[in-house]
Amino acid sequence: MKSAALSPPDQLQTADPRDWPVAPGWQTLVEQFFQSPSGVQLLAFLRERLAAGASIFPPQPLRALELTPPEKVRVVILGQDPYHGRGQAQGLAFSVAPGVPIPPSLRNIFKEIERDLGTPPPAFPVPGGSLVHWAEQGALLLNTVLTVEEGQPGSHAKRGWELLTDALIAHVATQPQPVVFLLWGAHAQSKRALVDGPRHLVLSANHPSPLSALRPPVPFIGCGHFGQARAFRRLHGG
């Protein structure tokens, strides 16, 4: 009798970067971080929390770096930290697994895409709220903090992840290809100084959360970022 196939884990199993694959173009930068005092301290913190029985998401913190090599990045979308509900976080900013109820911010993203480009929301449950296909097409869906504990938003902020993700953003900005940076909300906009070079397009608006999506100064709904990004990519051969 055949045993049932095991489902992939929905939470972090080990605090060992060797278990977190990344594309070759990111490898040196990632290794340097985890060998630094800040990286060593971060891993020690993760191991301590796992040993204490904490449920930490996502299972693959560096998945955005696995799916989108730096040389293929054409768009960067910055989130803050992963979803903190079980089964939600995919290691990609704003993305959830197929079949998971679509979070309000992602629902507003799909709403703005439909308003701006005329593209209807994806079918549910598959692909649902999964943005894996965006990542595979060159959208770096990067949270600035890459782990979180169940039910505790912001619980792993200021533990060291920001040093790595700031370095990743700056690295993308040094790539030869023009990149669109979509900075939604004050947290993402605080990274503006990391984006150097006139060849890039930087677009800022309020966060897509229902709390801010319709508020001034730049409401997310109606911002037109997706149309501007598409026009920029076409101008540059994308």
XYZ file of C-alpha atoms in Angstrom:
238
model
C 0.000 0.000 0.000
C 1.432 3.352 -1.049
C 1.849 6.020 1.574
C 0.250 9.391 0.952
C 2.546 12.077 -0.436
C 3.714 14.485 2.229
C 2.585 18.076 1.820
C 5.348 20.707 1.779
C 5.774 22.442 5.143
C 3.880 25.704 5.588
C 6.382 27.128 8.089
C 10.116 27.463 8.591
C 11.794 24.180 9.535
C 15.442 25.159 10.018
C 17.464 28.365 10.305
C 20.104 27.190 7.852
C 20.623 29.288 4.693
C 21.903 26.169 2.914
C 18.273 25.027 2.893
C 17.158 28.268 1.214
C 18.166 28.141 -2.468
C 18.764 31.357 -4.383
C 19.650 32.088 -8.012
C 23.430 32.176 -8.653
C 23.463 35.943 -9.201
C 22.426 36.536 -5.587
C 24.664 33.881 -4.016
C 27.728 35.949 -3.124
C 25.730 38.781 -1.589
C 23.595 36.383 0.468
C 26.588 34.379 1.689
C 28.437 37.539 2.711
C 25.443 38.664 4.750
C 24.999 35.393 6.632
C 28.720 35.297 7.406
C 28.619 38.843 8.797
C 28.006 39.550 12.514
C 24.469 40.742 11.713
C 23.699 37.626 9.714
C 25.100 35.313 12.379
C 23.030 37.123 15.014
C 19.871 36.839 12.889
C 20.321 33.095 12.413
C 20.898 32.650 16.139
C 17.648 34.508 16.817
C 15.726 32.310 14.351
C 17.152 29.122 15.895
C 16.246 30.366 19.369
C 12.646 31.080 18.324
C 12.306 27.718 16.556
C 13.655 25.941 19.643
C 11.045 27.774 21.716
C 8.323 26.328 19.496
C 7.490 29.479 17.526
C 5.691 29.059 14.202
C 7.677 31.126 11.718
C 6.609 31.927 8.154
C 7.363 31.458 5.290
C 9.020 28.054 4.870
C 11.444 29.520 2.292
C 12.401 33.092 3.315
C 14.545 33.660 0.212
C 12.100 32.349 -2.377
C 11.945 35.697 -4.210
C 15.692 35.331 -4.815
C 15.250 31.788 -6.080
C 12.601 32.670 -8.667
C 13.948 36.032 -9.885
C 17.697 36.306 -10.634
C 19.121 39.857 -10.417
C 19.925 39.982 -14.116
C 16.290 39.235 -14.969
C 14.674 41.767 -12.618
C 12.511 44.228 -14.538
C 10.144 45.357 -11.766
C 10.617 45.559 -7.986
C 7.597 45.531 -5.663
C 8.437 46.045 -1.998
C 6.404 44.709 0.897
C 7.111 45.039 4.603
C 7.016 41.594 6.226
C 5.347 38.291 5.285
C 1.730 37.428 5.965
C 1.432 36.123 9.524
C -1.475 33.707 9.036
C -0.891 29.990 8.626
C -0.713 28.868 5.004
C -0.518 32.389 3.588
C 3.125 33.422 3.192
C 4.933 32.243 0.060
C 8.186 34.152 0.425
C 6.955 36.628 -2.206
C 5.620 40.071 -1.280
C 1.797 40.270 -1.435
C 1.500 36.717 -2.843
C -0.460 33.869 -1.257
C -0.714 30.215 -2.244
C -3.438 29.168 -4.709
C -6.764 28.659 -2.978
C -5.902 30.839 0.023
C -8.434 33.672 0.497
C -7.047 36.769 -1.199
C -5.891 39.364 1.369
C -7.360 42.882 1.133
C -4.150 44.547 -0.136
C -3.749 41.994 -2.922
C -7.436 42.357 -3.778
C -6.821 46.091 -4.268
C -3.773 45.351 -6.424
C -5.916 43.194 -8.706
C -8.603 45.902 -8.664
C -6.128 48.561 -9.809
C -4.746 46.283 -12.527
C -8.266 45.788 -13.857
C -8.993 49.533 -13.715
C -5.655 50.483 -15.289
C -5.083 47.723 -17.832
C -8.506 46.139 -18.277
C -7.143 42.795 -17.083
C -9.665 40.881 -14.955
C -8.600 39.321 -11.647
C -7.085 35.836 -11.908
C -9.286 32.765 -11.609
C -9.859 31.379 -8.139
C -8.722 29.030 -6.653
C -5.947 28.558 -9.241
C -3.877 30.655 -9.579
C -5.854 32.730 -7.093
C -3.564 35.098 -5.222
C -0.327 33.384 -6.240
C 2.104 35.784 -7.923
C 4.676 33.109 -8.754
C 4.182 33.796 -12.464
C 5.047 37.467 -11.866
C 8.271 36.432 -10.144
C 9.173 34.086 -12.981
C 8.670 36.931 -15.467
C 11.057 39.331 -13.723
C 9.099 40.923 -10.868
C 11.169 40.866 -7.679
C 8.500 40.562 -4.969
C 10.651 41.458 -1.994
C 9.584 41.968 1.591
C 12.049 44.069 3.555
C 11.754 41.659 6.516
C 11.739 38.030 5.403
C 10.269 36.115 8.362
C 7.441 36.624 10.830
C 5.830 34.684 13.672
C 2.269 33.441 13.529
C -0.210 36.144 14.472
C 2.516 38.693 15.255
C 3.073 41.204 12.432
C 6.442 42.927 12.657
C 7.781 40.365 15.121
C 11.065 39.900 13.218
C 11.622 43.541 12.296
C 14.989 45.062 13.237
C 16.572 41.645 13.696
C 18.913 41.996 10.723
C 16.832 41.175 7.648
C 16.697 44.853 6.666
C 20.472 44.937 6.162
C 20.211 42.115 3.640
C 17.170 43.428 1.794
C 18.613 46.948 1.594
C 21.704 45.417 -0.007
C 19.515 43.465 -2.448
C 17.620 46.598 -3.496
C 20.865 48.511 -3.970
C 22.282 45.597 -5.983
C 19.316 45.634 -8.355
C 19.811 49.375 -8.833
C 23.372 48.720 -10.078
C 22.230 46.263 -12.757
C 22.553 47.509 -16.346
C 18.895 46.967 -17.255
C 16.302 49.679 -16.542
C 14.027 48.632 -13.671
C 10.651 49.898 -12.443
C 10.541 50.316 -8.645
C 7.004 50.383 -7.238
C 7.105 51.955 -3.770
C 3.708 51.696 -2.089
C 3.392 53.197 1.378
C 5.788 55.048 3.644
C 7.831 51.974 4.513
C 8.619 51.138 0.885
C 9.206 54.799 0.073
C 11.837 54.974 2.813
C 14.004 52.822 0.511
C 14.003 55.432 -2.268
C 17.568 56.533 -1.475
C 18.824 53.023 -2.346
C 17.721 53.414 -5.959
C 20.390 55.292 -7.830
C 20.632 56.016 -11.519
C 18.386 57.942 -13.939
C 17.758 54.851 -16.067
C 15.269 53.478 -13.533
C 11.613 54.468 -13.096
C 10.491 54.993 -9.486
C 6.748 55.230 -8.839
C 5.298 56.024 -5.405
C 1.747 55.816 -4.040
C -0.102 54.951 -0.872
C -0.085 51.348 0.291
C -2.805 49.154 -1.295
C -4.221 48.349 2.144
C -7.897 49.355 2.464
C -6.797 51.713 5.246
C -4.854 53.884 2.796
C -5.654 52.847 -0.791
C -8.160 55.679 -1.357
C -6.510 58.360 0.763
C -4.353 61.302 -0.364
C -1.715 62.336 -1.167
C -1.427 59.621 -3.856
C -4.264 57.082 -3.568
C -3.264 53.604 -4.668
C -6.550 53.088 -6.492
C -6.176 55.262 -9.566
C -2.371 55.592 -9.385
C -1.919 54.079 -12.861
C 1.356 52.412 -11.926
C 0.742 49.238 -13.900
C 0.123 51.094 -17.145
C 3.179 53.287 -16.575
C 5.306 50.240 -15.791
C 4.123 48.444 -18.920
C 4.809 51.491 -21.095
C 8.306 51.840 -19.590
C 9.077 48.171 -20.140
C 7.914 48.348 -23.762
C 10.055 51.433 -24.305
C 13.051 49.433 -23.083
C 12.331 46.266 -25.023
C 10.348 44.407 -22.384
